[in-house]
């Protein structure tokens, strides 16, 4: 298995046996109506590898056959048929094939303006054990239509299905539930020293029950989700303010900038300072990409 590198870098390796069908917004203008940059179905073998340091849109990956590895919550996780992974924009997104293993998966990348609300957010699940088959069938149906009759109305309907499944899969906790209310409380008070016991008490569940619910619904433990919410908030502050790390760290629940930076690197793949510098360099090009143009929204193809 790959070991986490000391320093992540953008990586695109296909290998000679990769087989791919893909469709992007340049080929099909209908994708832009849903802010979809690119989608497809891949069959890959080692040394296939992808690393995206700060992708501009939400990402979905549904494993259909075989197995691969996806970077989730600071570690490599094995994914097999039936599993579905989601990744928010602006954070480290990495996955690779395993030597000796064939891996078939359907994928979808959105292109989302940096000032808008992404489809996959802090309260979206990270990994699901259901929904992969339906999601992949919709993309396969689009492929069949695109390679066959290519009827505009049918293409539009298949794309609506793909986007609809993505929206359902990314749906956050239902408001009004005890656990949903818990995460709203945590997001409002990130400075509190949240622990599993205090989280469980806050939503009137046992610690073990809360852990099982979070694993089932979010694909992560309760404390991993607290970290996720904190880092998402830190990204917002790095993007929208000039505050120093020493000021941001306590606002998102870390006792020092050093501890905060370690957690940030584990989740995002770069230091907060590197993230801010990269963002500043990318904002101008993204503004050009997303600014309204005569005849519609200017969008270039995203990068899977």
C-alpha positions as a printed NumPy array, in Angstrom:
array([[  0.   ,   0.   ,   0.   ],
       [  1.149,   3.524,  -0.698],
       [  2.531,   5.387,   2.291],
       [  1.489,   9.018,   2.782],
       [  4.166,  11.238,   1.204],
       [  6.018,  13.823,   3.219],
       [  4.795,  16.418,   0.755],
       [  1.806,  15.934,  -1.52 ],
       [  1.975,  17.118,  -5.108],
       [ -0.475,  17.151,  -8.011],
       [ -0.294,  13.747,  -9.697],
       [ -1.875,  12.251, -12.828],
       [ -0.726,   8.734, -13.718],
       [ -2.88 ,   6.479, -15.891],
       [ -0.719,   3.512, -16.842],
       [ -0.941,   1.521, -20.09 ],
       [ -3.989,  -0.568, -19.136],
       [ -6.345,   2.229, -18.107],
       [ -9.641,   2.262, -19.987],
       [-11.893,   5.283, -19.66 ],
       [-15.117,   6.722, -20.94 ],
       [-15.603,  10.348, -19.968],
       [-17.724,  13.331, -20.843],
       [-16.918,  16.942, -20.02 ],
       [-18.644,  20.303, -20.259],
       [-16.845,  21.141, -23.51 ],
       [-18.293,  18.069, -25.205],
       [-21.757,  18.397, -23.679],
       [-23.036,  21.86 , -22.753],
       [-25.845,  20.321, -20.671],
       [-23.333,  19.441, -17.942],
       [-22.846,  23.128, -17.144],
       [-26.533,  23.447, -16.252],
       [-25.793,  21.337, -13.162],
       [-22.271,  22.76 , -12.642],
       [-20.808,  19.382, -13.592],
       [-17.303,  19.659, -15.011],
       [-16.575,  16.057, -15.885],
       [-17.826,  12.524, -15.302],
       [-17.035,   9.032, -16.463],
       [-16.317,   5.368, -15.827],
       [-12.734,   4.079, -15.467],
       [-11.205,   0.604, -15.434],
       [ -7.698,   0.91 , -14.02 ],
       [ -4.662,  -1.014, -12.81 ],
       [ -1.474,   0.028, -11.028],
       [  0.332,   2.425, -11.419],
       [ -2.877,   4.476, -11.817],
       [ -2.728,   7.38 ,  -9.35 ],
       [ -4.497,  10.704,  -8.8  ],
       [ -3.694,  13.516,  -6.369],
       [ -5.609,  16.796,  -6.407],
       [ -4.438,  19.269,  -3.784],
       [ -7.305,  21.761,  -3.902],
       [ -9.936,  20.737,  -6.477],
       [-12.516,  23.352,  -7.36 ],
       [-15.56 ,  21.121,  -7.024],
       [-17.214,  18.299,  -5.094],
       [-16.209,  14.771,  -6.118],
       [-18.015,  11.406,  -6.119],
       [-16.406,   7.983,  -6.678],
       [-18.434,   4.754,  -6.767],
       [-16.547,   1.443,  -6.871],
       [-18.218,  -1.105,  -9.157],
       [-15.671,  -3.935,  -9.297],
       [-12.348,  -4.815,  -7.715],
       [-10.692,  -2.563,  -5.184],
       [ -8.633,   0.599,  -4.82 ],
       [ -7.36 ,   2.975,  -2.18 ],
       [ -8.787,   6.4  ,  -1.326],
       [ -7.298,   8.945,   1.081],
       [ -9.906,   9.566,   3.776],
       [ -9.464,  11.438,   7.059],
       [ -5.681,  11.347,   6.96 ],
       [ -5.157,   7.707,   5.953],
       [ -5.521,   5.326,   3.024],
       [ -8.767,   3.343,   3.063],
       [ -9.568,   0.221,   1.041],
       [-12.646,   0.618,  -1.161],
       [-14.468,  -2.304,  -2.769],
       [-17.553,  -2.919,  -4.9  ],
       [-20.608,  -1.123,  -3.56 ],
       [-18.751,   1.599,  -1.669],
       [-19.14 ,   5.248,  -2.538],
       [-16.801,   8.06 ,  -1.471],
       [-17.498,  11.787,  -1.445],
       [-14.967,  14.606,  -1.216],
       [-15.568,  18.334,  -0.731],
       [-13.809,  20.978,  -2.807],
       [-10.649,  22.734,  -1.632],
       [ -9.325,  19.714,   0.277],
       [ -6.847,  16.974,  -0.572],
       [ -8.374,  14.386,  -2.926],
       [ -6.231,  11.31 ,  -3.68 ],
       [ -6.796,   7.731,  -4.847],
       [ -4.796,   4.976,  -6.535],
       [ -4.986,   1.437,  -7.886],
       [ -3.489,  -1.518,  -6.009],
       [ -0.79 ,  -3.675,  -7.662],
       [ -2.324,  -6.873,  -8.987],
       [ -5.904,  -5.597,  -8.568],
       [ -8.33 ,  -4.414, -11.231],
       [-10.488,  -1.439, -10.186],
       [-13.609,  -0.22 , -11.956],
       [-15.354,   2.91 , -10.733],
       [-17.742,   5.646, -11.83 ],
       [-16.859,   9.222, -10.941],
       [-18.218,  12.741, -11.066],
       [-16.484,  16.076, -10.55 ],
       [-18.377,  19.342, -10.082],
       [-17.086,  22.831, -10.906],
       [-18.201,  25.15 ,  -8.108],
       [-17.571,  28.849,  -7.635],
       [-15.353,  29.52 ,  -4.591],
       [-17.907,  31.907,  -3.104],
       [-20.846,  29.488,  -3.394],
       [-22.066,  26.623,  -1.212],
       [-20.577,  23.317,  -2.448],
       [-22.718,  20.237,  -2.914],
       [-20.494,  18.209,  -0.572],
       [-20.134,  20.16 ,   2.662],
       [-19.099,  19.707,   6.266],
       [-22.188,  17.673,   7.159],
       [-22.223,  15.493,   4.053],
       [-21.233,  11.839,   4.446],
       [-17.67 ,  10.888,   3.607],
       [-18.229,   7.25 ,   2.704],
       [-21.428,   5.33 ,   2.026],
       [-22.236,   1.637,   1.727],
       [-25.335,   2.23 ,  -0.37 ],
       [-26.168,   4.237,  -3.467],
       [-23.104,   3.332,  -5.531],
       [-24.975,   1.016,  -7.902],
       [-27.784,   3.479,  -8.661],
       [-25.312,   6.336,  -9.111],
       [-23.181,   4.281, -11.519],
       [-26.219,   3.049, -13.472],
       [-27.212,   6.642, -14.174],
       [-23.743,   7.447, -15.518],
       [-23.741,   4.208, -17.559],
       [-27.148,   5.14 , -18.985],
       [-25.776,   8.518, -20.018],
       [-22.817,   6.779, -21.66 ],
       [-25.106,   4.477, -23.662],
       [-27.223,   7.393, -24.875],
       [-24.196,   9.547, -25.703],
       [-22.526,   6.771, -27.706],
       [-25.801,   5.844, -29.405],
       [-28.705,   8.072, -30.417],
       [-27.424,  11.11 , -28.493],
       [-30.946,  12.513, -28.299],
       [-30.752,  15.882, -26.518],
       [-33.86 ,  15.252, -24.406],
       [-32.629,  11.837, -23.261],
       [-29.16 ,  13.201, -22.481],
       [-30.783,  15.915, -20.398],
       [-32.877,  13.376, -18.484],
       [-29.898,  11.109, -17.776],
       [-27.907,  14.09 , -16.52 ],
       [-30.793,  15.091, -14.267],
       [-30.731,  11.58 , -12.796],
       [-26.964,  11.707, -12.231],
       [-27.205,  15.097, -10.539],
       [-30.251,  14.016,  -8.551],
       [-28.462,  10.962,  -7.162],
       [-25.443,  13.116,  -6.281],
       [-27.65 ,  15.585,  -4.407],
       [-29.326,  12.762,  -2.488],
       [-26.017,  11.135,  -1.578],
       [-24.514,  14.423,  -0.38 ],
       [-27.568,  15.283,   1.691],
       [-26.489,  16.314,   5.192],
       [-28.053,  15.188,   8.436],
       [-31.786,  15.703,   8.546],
       [-32.695,  18.777,  10.516],
       [-34.71 ,  18.056,  13.619],
       [-32.947,  14.794,  14.476],
       [-30.902,  14.608,  17.66 ],
       [-27.651,  13.891,  15.853],
       [-28.339,  16.557,  13.242],
       [-28.891,  19.089,  16.019],
       [-25.644,  17.944,  17.646],
       [-23.541,  18.886,  14.626],
       [-25.258,  22.24 ,  14.379],
       [-24.332,  22.823,  18.031],
       [-20.727,  21.779,  17.43 ],
       [-20.433,  24.086,  14.415],
       [-21.668,  27.005,  16.518],
       [-19.141,  26.365,  19.306],
       [-15.92 ,  24.935,  17.903],
       [-13.917,  26.378,  20.804],
       [-15.363,  23.83 ,  23.232],
       [-13.168,  20.857,  24.115],
       [-15.444,  18.305,  22.462],
       [-14.905,  14.667,  23.408],
       [-16.895,  11.553,  22.562],
       [-18.573,  11.579,  25.976],
       [-19.633,  15.235,  25.743],
       [-20.894,  14.729,  22.195],
       [-22.961,  11.73 ,  23.282],
       [-24.369,  13.602,  26.275],
       [-25.283,  16.582,  24.094],
       [-27.536,  14.43 ,  21.895],
       [-28.747,  12.05 ,  24.642],
       [-27.184,   8.936,  23.131],
       [-24.653,   6.477,  24.447],
       [-21.12 ,   6.952,  23.151],
       [-21.232,   3.585,  21.373],
       [-24.589,   4.319,  19.722],
       [-23.339,   7.695,  18.501],
       [-20.208,   6.059,  17.127],
       [-22.248,   3.458,  15.211],
       [-24.624,   6.08 ,  13.814],
       [-21.757,   8.277,  12.63 ],
       [-19.954,   5.362,  11.015],
       [-23.125,   4.33 ,   9.215],
       [-24.298,   7.783,   8.124],
       [-21.049,   9.719,   7.647],
       [-18.361,   7.09 ,   7.207],
       [-16.284,   8.598,  10.022],
       [-16.145,   8.555,  13.807],
       [-17.723,  11.371,  15.869],
       [-14.326,  12.876,  16.732],
       [-13.181,  12.642,  13.114],
       [-16.286,  14.585,  12.158],
       [-15.505,  17.265,  14.747],
       [-12.051,  17.62 ,  13.177],
       [-13.634,  17.79 ,   9.734],
       [-15.976,  20.613,  10.778],
       [-13.083,  22.493,  12.389],
       [-10.877,  22.253,   9.315],
       [-13.732,  23.309,   7.026],
       [-14.25 ,  26.386,   9.191],
       [-10.508,  27.074,   9.185],
       [-10.496,  26.968,   5.393],
       [-13.295,  29.533,   5.357],
       [-11.295,  31.827,   7.658],
       [ -8.112,  31.421,   5.621],
       [-10.051,  32.372,   2.51 ],
       [-12.092,  35.256,   3.889],
       [ -9.765,  36.919,   6.426],
       [ -6.138,  37.984,   6.849],
       [ -5.972,  36.595,  10.386],
       [ -2.745,  34.907,  11.441],
       [ -2.681,  31.212,  12.264],
       [ -2.265,  32.039,  15.951],
       [ -5.639,  33.799,  15.819],
       [ -7.438,  31.199,  13.7  ],
       [ -6.308,  28.169,  15.736],
       [ -8.262,  28.964,  18.948],
       [-11.323,  30.043,  16.948],
       [-11.624,  26.54 ,  15.524],
       [-10.771,  24.692,  18.731],
       [ -7.001,  24.187,  18.702],
       [ -4.805,  25.235,  21.606],
       [ -1.882,  26.275,  19.394],
       [ -1.013,  27.069,  15.796],
       [  1.299,  24.032,  15.717],
       [ -1.439,  21.563,  16.679],
       [ -3.82 ,  23.281,  14.266],
       [ -1.286,  23.077,  11.406],
       [ -0.725,  19.357,  11.992],
       [ -4.457,  18.638,  11.802],
       [ -4.79 ,  20.846,   8.729],
       [ -1.969,  19.057,   6.887],
       [ -3.488,  15.676,   7.738],
       [ -6.87 ,  16.655,   6.261],
       [ -5.963,  19.05 ,   3.448],
       [ -2.507,  17.854,   2.437],
       [ -0.702,  21.175,   2.89 ],
       [ -0.038,  23.693,   5.636],
       [ -2.501,  26.539,   6.279],
       [  0.068,  29.019,   4.928],
       [  0.521,  26.997,   1.744],
       [ -3.248,  26.718,   1.381],
       [ -3.696,  30.487,   1.673],
       [ -0.864,  31.195,  -0.79 ],
       [ -2.229,  28.716,  -3.32 ],
       [ -5.714,  30.134,  -2.934],
       [ -4.546,  33.685,  -3.573],
       [ -2.872,  32.58 ,  -6.777],
       [ -5.917,  30.647,  -7.935],
       [ -8.602,  33.199,  -7.136],
       [ -7.876,  35.415, -10.14 ],
       [ -8.05 ,  32.54 , -12.615],
       [-11.205,  31.172, -10.966],
       [-12.855,  34.568, -11.14 ],
       [-12.144,  34.687, -14.866],
       [-13.491,  31.142, -15.222],
       [-16.739,  31.824, -13.41 ],
       [-17.522,  35.434, -14.321],
       [-20.752,  35.788, -16.303],
       [-20.391,  36.092, -20.042],
       [-22.815,  36.97 , -22.753],
       [-24.84 ,  33.885, -23.513],
       [-24.214,  32.043, -20.257],
       [-21.851,  31.146, -17.481],
       [-18.185,  30.901, -18.389],
       [-16.888,  27.551, -17.156],
       [-13.879,  25.55 , -18.179],
       [-13.476,  21.844, -17.719],
       [-12.536,  20.831, -14.202],
       [ -9.778,  18.425, -13.376],
       [-10.614,  14.978, -12.117]])
